[in-house]
Short mmCIF file of N, CA and C in Angstrom, two decimals:
data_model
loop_
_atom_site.label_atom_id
_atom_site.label_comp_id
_atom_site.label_asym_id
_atom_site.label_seq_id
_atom_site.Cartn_x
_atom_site.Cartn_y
_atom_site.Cartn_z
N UNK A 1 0.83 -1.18 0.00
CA UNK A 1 0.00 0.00 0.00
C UNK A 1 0.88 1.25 0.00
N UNK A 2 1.23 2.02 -0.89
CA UNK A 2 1.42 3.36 -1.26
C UNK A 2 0.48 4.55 -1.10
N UNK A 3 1.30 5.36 0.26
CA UNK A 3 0.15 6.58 0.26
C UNK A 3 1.04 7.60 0.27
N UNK A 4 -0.06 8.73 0.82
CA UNK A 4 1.04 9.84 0.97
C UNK A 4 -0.03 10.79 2.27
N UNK A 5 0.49 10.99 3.38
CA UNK A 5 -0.15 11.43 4.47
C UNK A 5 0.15 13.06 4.46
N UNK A 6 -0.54 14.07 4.70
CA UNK A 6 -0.38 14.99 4.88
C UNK A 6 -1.33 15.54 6.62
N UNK A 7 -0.11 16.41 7.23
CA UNK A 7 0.05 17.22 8.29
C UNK A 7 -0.27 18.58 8.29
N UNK A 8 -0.44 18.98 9.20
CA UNK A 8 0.00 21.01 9.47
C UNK A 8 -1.10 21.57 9.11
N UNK A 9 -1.93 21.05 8.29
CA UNK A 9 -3.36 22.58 8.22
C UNK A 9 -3.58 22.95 9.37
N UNK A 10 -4.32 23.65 9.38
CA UNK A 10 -5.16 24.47 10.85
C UNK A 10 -5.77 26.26 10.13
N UNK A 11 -6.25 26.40 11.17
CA UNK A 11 -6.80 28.19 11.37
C UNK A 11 -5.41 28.93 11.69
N UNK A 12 -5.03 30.15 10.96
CA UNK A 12 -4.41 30.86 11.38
C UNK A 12 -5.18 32.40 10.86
N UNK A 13 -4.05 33.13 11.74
CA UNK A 13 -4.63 34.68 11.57
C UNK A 13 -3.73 34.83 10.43
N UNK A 14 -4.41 35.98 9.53
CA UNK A 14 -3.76 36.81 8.18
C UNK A 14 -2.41 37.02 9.48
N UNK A 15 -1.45 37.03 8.03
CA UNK A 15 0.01 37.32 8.05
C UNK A 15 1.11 36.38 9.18
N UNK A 16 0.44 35.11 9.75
CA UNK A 16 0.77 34.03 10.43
C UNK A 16 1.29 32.95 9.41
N UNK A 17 2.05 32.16 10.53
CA UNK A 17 2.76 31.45 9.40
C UNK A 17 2.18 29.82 9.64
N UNK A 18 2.33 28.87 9.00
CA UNK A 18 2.36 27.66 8.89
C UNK A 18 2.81 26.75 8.25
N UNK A 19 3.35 25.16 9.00
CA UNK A 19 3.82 24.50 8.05
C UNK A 19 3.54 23.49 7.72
N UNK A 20 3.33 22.89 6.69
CA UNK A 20 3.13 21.37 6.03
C UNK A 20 3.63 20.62 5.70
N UNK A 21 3.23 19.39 6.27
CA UNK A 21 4.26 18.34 5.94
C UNK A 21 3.27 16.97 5.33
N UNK A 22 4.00 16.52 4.38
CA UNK A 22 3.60 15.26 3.64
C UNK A 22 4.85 14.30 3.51
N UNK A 23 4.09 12.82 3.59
CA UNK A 23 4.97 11.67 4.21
C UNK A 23 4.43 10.43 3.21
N UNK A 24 5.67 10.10 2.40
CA UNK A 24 5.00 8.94 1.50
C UNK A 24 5.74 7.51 2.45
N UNK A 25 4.66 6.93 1.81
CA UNK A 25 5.24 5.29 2.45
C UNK A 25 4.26 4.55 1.95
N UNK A 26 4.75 2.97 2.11
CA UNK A 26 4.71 1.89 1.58
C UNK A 26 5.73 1.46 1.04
N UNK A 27 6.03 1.07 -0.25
CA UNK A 27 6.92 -0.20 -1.17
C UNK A 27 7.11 0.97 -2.31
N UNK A 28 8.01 1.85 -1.93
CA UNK A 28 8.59 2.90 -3.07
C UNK A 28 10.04 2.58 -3.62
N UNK A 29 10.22 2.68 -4.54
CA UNK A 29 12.05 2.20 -5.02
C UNK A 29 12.09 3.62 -5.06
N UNK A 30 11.41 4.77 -5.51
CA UNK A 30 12.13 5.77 -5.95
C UNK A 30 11.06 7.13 -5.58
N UNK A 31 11.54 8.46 -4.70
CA UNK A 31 10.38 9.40 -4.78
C UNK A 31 11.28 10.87 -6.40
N UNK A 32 10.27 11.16 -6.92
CA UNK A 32 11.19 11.64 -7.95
C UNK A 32 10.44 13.28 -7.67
N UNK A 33 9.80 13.62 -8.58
CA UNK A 33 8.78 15.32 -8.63
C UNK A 33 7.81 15.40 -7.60
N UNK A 34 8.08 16.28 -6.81
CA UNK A 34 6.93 16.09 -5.95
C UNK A 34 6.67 17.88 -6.11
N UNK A 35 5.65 18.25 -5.50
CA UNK A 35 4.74 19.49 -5.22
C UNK A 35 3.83 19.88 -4.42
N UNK A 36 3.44 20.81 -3.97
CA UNK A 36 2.13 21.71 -3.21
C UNK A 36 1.09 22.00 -4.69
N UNK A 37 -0.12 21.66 -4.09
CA UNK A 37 -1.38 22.53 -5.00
C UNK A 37 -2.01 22.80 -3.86
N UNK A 38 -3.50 23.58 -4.67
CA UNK A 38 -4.41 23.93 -3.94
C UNK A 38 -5.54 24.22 -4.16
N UNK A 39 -6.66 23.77 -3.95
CA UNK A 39 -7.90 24.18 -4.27
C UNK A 39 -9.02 24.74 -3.28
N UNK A 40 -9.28 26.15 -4.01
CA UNK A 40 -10.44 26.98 -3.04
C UNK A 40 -11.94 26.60 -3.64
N UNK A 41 -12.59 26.95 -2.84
CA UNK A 41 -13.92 26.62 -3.61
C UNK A 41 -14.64 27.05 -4.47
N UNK A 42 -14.89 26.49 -5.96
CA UNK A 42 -15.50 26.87 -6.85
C UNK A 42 -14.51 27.59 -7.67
N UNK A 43 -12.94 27.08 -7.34
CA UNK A 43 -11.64 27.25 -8.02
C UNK A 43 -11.31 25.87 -8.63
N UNK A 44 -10.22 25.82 -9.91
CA UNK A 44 -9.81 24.91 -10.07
C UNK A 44 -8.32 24.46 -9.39
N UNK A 45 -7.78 23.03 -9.08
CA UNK A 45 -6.79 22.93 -8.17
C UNK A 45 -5.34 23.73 -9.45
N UNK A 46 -4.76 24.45 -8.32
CA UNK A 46 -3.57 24.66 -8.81
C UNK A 46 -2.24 24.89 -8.22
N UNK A 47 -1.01 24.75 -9.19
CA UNK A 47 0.06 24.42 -8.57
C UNK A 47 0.49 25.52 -7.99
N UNK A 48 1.10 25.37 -6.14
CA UNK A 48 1.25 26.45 -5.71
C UNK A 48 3.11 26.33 -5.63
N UNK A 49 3.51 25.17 -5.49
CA UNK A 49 5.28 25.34 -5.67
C UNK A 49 5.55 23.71 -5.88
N UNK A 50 6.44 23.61 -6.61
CA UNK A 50 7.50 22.10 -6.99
C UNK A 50 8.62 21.94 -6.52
N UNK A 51 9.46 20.80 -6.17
CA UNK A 51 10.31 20.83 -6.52
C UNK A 51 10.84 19.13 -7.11
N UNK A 52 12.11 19.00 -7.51
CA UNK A 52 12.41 17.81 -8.28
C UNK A 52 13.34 17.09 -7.44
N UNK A 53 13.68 15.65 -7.81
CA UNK A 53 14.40 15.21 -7.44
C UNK A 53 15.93 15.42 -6.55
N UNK A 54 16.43 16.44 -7.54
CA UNK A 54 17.74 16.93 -7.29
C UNK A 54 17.12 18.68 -6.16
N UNK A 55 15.83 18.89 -6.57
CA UNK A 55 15.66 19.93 -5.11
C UNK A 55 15.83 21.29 -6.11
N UNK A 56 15.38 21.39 -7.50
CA UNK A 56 15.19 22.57 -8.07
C UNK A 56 13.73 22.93 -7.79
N UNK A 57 13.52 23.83 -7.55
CA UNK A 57 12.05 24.95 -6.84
C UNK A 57 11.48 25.58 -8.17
N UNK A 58 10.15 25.55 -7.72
CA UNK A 58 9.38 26.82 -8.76
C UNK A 58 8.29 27.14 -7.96
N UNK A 59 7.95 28.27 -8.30
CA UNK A 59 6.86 28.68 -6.95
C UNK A 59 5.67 29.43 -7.71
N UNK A 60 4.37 29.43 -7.55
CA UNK A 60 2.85 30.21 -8.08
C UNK A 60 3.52 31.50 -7.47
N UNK A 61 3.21 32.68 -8.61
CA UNK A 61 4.11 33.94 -8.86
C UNK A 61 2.91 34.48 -6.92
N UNK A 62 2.27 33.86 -6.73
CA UNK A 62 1.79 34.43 -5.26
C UNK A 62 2.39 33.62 -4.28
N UNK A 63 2.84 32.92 -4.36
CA UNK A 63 3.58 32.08 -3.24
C UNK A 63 4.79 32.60 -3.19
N UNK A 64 5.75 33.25 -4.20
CA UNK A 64 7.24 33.23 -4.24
C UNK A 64 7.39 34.62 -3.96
N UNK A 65 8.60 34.29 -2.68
CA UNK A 65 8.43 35.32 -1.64
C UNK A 65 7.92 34.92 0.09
N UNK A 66 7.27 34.28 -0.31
CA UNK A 66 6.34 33.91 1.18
C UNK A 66 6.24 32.50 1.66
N UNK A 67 6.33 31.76 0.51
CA UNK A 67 6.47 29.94 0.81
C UNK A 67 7.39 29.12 0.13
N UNK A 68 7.88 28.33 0.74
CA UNK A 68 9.29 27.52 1.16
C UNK A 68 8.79 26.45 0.69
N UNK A 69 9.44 25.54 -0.30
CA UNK A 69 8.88 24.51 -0.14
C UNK A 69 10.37 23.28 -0.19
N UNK A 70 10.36 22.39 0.53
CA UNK A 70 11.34 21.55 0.75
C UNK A 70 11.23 19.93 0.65
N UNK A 71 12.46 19.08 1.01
CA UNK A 71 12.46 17.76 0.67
C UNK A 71 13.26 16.87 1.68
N UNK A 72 12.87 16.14 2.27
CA UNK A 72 13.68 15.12 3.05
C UNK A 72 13.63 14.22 2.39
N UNK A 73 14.56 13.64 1.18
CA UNK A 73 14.35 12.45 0.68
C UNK A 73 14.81 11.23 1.30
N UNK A 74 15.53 11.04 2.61
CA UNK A 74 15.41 10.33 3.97
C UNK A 74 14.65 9.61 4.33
N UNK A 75 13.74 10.73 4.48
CA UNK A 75 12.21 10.38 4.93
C UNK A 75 11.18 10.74 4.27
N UNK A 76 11.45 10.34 2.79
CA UNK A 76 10.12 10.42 1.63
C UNK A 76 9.36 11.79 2.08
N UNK A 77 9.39 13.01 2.74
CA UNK A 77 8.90 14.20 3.43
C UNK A 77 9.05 15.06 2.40
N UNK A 78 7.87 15.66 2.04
CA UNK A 78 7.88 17.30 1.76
C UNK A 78 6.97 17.88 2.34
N UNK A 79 7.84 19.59 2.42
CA UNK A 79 6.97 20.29 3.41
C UNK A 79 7.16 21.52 2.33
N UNK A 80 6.11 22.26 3.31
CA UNK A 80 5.98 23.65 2.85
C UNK A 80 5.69 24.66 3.69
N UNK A 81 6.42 25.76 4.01
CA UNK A 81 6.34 26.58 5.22
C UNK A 81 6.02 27.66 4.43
N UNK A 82 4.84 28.65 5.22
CA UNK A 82 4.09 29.38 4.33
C UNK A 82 4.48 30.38 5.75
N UNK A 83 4.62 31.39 5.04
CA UNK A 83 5.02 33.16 6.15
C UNK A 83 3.56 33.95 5.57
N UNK A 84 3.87 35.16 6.17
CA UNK A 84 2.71 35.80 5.88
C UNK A 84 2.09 35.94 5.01
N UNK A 85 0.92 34.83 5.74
CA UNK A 85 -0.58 34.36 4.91
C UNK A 85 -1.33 35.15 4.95
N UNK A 86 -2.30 35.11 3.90
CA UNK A 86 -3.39 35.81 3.47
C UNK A 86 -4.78 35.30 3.55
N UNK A 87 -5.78 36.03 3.34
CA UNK A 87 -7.25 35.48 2.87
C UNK A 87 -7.25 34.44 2.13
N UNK A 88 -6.67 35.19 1.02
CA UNK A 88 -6.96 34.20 -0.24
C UNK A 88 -5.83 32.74 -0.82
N UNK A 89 -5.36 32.58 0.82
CA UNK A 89 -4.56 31.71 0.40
C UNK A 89 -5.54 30.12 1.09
N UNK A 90 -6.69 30.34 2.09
CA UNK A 90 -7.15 29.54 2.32
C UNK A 90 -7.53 28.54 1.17
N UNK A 91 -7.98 27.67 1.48
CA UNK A 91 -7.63 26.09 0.32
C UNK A 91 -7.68 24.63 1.00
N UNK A 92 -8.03 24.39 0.05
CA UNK A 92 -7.58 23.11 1.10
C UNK A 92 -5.97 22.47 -0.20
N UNK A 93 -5.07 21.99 0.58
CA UNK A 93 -3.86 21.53 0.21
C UNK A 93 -3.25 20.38 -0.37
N UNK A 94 -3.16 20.10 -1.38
CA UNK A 94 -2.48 18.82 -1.62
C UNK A 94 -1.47 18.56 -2.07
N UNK A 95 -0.71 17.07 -1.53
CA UNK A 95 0.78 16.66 -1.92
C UNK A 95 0.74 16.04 -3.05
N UNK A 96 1.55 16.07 -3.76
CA UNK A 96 1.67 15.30 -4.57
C UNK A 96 2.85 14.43 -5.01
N UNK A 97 3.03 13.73 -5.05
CA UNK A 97 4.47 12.72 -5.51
C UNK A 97 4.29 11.88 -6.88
N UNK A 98 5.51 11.83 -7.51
CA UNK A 98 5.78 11.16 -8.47
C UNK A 98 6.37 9.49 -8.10
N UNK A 99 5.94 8.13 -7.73
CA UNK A 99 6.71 7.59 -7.31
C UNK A 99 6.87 6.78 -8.24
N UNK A 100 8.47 5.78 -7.69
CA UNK A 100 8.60 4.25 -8.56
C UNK A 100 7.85 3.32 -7.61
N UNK A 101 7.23 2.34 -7.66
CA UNK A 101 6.52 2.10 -6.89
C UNK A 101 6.87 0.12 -7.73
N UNK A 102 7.66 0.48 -8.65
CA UNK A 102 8.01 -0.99 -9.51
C UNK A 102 9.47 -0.65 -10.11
N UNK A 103 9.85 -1.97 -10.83
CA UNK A 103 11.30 -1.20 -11.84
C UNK A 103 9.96 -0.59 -13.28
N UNK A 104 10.46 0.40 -13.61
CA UNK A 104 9.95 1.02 -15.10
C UNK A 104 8.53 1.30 -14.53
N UNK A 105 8.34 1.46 -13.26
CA UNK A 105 6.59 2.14 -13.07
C UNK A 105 6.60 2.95 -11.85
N UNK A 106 6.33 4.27 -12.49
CA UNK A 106 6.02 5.55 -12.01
C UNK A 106 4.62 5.99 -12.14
N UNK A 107 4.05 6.06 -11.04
CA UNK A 107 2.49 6.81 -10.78
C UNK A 107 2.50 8.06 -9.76
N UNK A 108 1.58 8.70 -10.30
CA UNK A 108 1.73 10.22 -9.62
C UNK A 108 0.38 9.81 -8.35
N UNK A 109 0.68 10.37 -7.40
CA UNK A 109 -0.04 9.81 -6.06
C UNK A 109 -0.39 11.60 -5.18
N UNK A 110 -1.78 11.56 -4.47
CA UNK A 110 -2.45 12.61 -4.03
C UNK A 110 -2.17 12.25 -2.65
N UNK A 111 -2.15 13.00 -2.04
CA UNK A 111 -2.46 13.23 -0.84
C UNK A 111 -3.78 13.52 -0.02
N UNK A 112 -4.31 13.12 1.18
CA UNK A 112 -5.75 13.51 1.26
C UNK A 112 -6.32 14.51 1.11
N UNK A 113 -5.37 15.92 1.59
CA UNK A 113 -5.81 17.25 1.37
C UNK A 113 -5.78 17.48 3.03
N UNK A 114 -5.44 18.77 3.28
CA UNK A 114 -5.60 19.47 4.41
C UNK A 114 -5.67 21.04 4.44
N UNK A 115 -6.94 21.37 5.34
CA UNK A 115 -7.88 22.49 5.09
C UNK A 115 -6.80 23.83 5.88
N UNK A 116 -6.79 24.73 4.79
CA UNK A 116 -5.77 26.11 5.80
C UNK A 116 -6.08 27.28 5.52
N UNK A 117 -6.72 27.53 6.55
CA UNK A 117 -7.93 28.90 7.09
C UNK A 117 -7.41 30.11 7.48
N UNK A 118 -6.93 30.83 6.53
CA UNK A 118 -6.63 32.42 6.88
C UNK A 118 -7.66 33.26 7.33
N UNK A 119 -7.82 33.66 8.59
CA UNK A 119 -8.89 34.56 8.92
C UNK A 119 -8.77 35.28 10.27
N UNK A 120 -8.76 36.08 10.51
CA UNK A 120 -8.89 36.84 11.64
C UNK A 120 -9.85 36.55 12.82
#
């Protein structure tokens, strides 16, 4: 069984920070592209930062500046530390991973989602 667990949502106040963490496990040979998205309601999900194997970054031109996103490939872990949040960053959150999960088989795998409430 291959999953991918995600941590850290909660309520925070505008311009508070928070961090997220996602944890793959099961029977992986290999974690390769992984990323943050996000979907608000009655939005479509979109990518809020990446990074790759070797730990090259790209960030949603509203995230960059304000959220971090990182890799423990150790411990199959990515996180994302978000600084001063906004309204409109509430969403609910998802991980995403690229894994080997066979020799020559790679499937891209979700995370459950976790809800993060900017509001005063």
């Amino acid at each position: 069984q291959v999953q991918l667990v995600e941590s850290g949502g909660g309520l925070v106040q505008p311009g508070g920070s928070l961090g997220l963490s996602c944890t793959a496990s099961g029977t992986i040979f290999s974690v390769n592209d992984m990323g943050w998205y996000r979907q608000a309601p009655g939005k479509e999900r979109e990518l809020v930062a990446g990074i790759t194997s070797r730990g090259t970054t790209t960030y949603a031109g509203s995230a960059k500046d304000r959220f971090t996103i990182s890799r423990d490939n150790a411990r199959n872990t990515l996180y994302l530390q978000m600084n001063g949040l906004r309204p409109e960053d509430t969403a609910v959150y998802y991980c995403k991973a690229n894994l080997g999960i066979a020799f020559n088989v790679r499937r891209d795998y979700w995370g459950q989602g976790t809800q993060v409430t900017v509001s005063s």
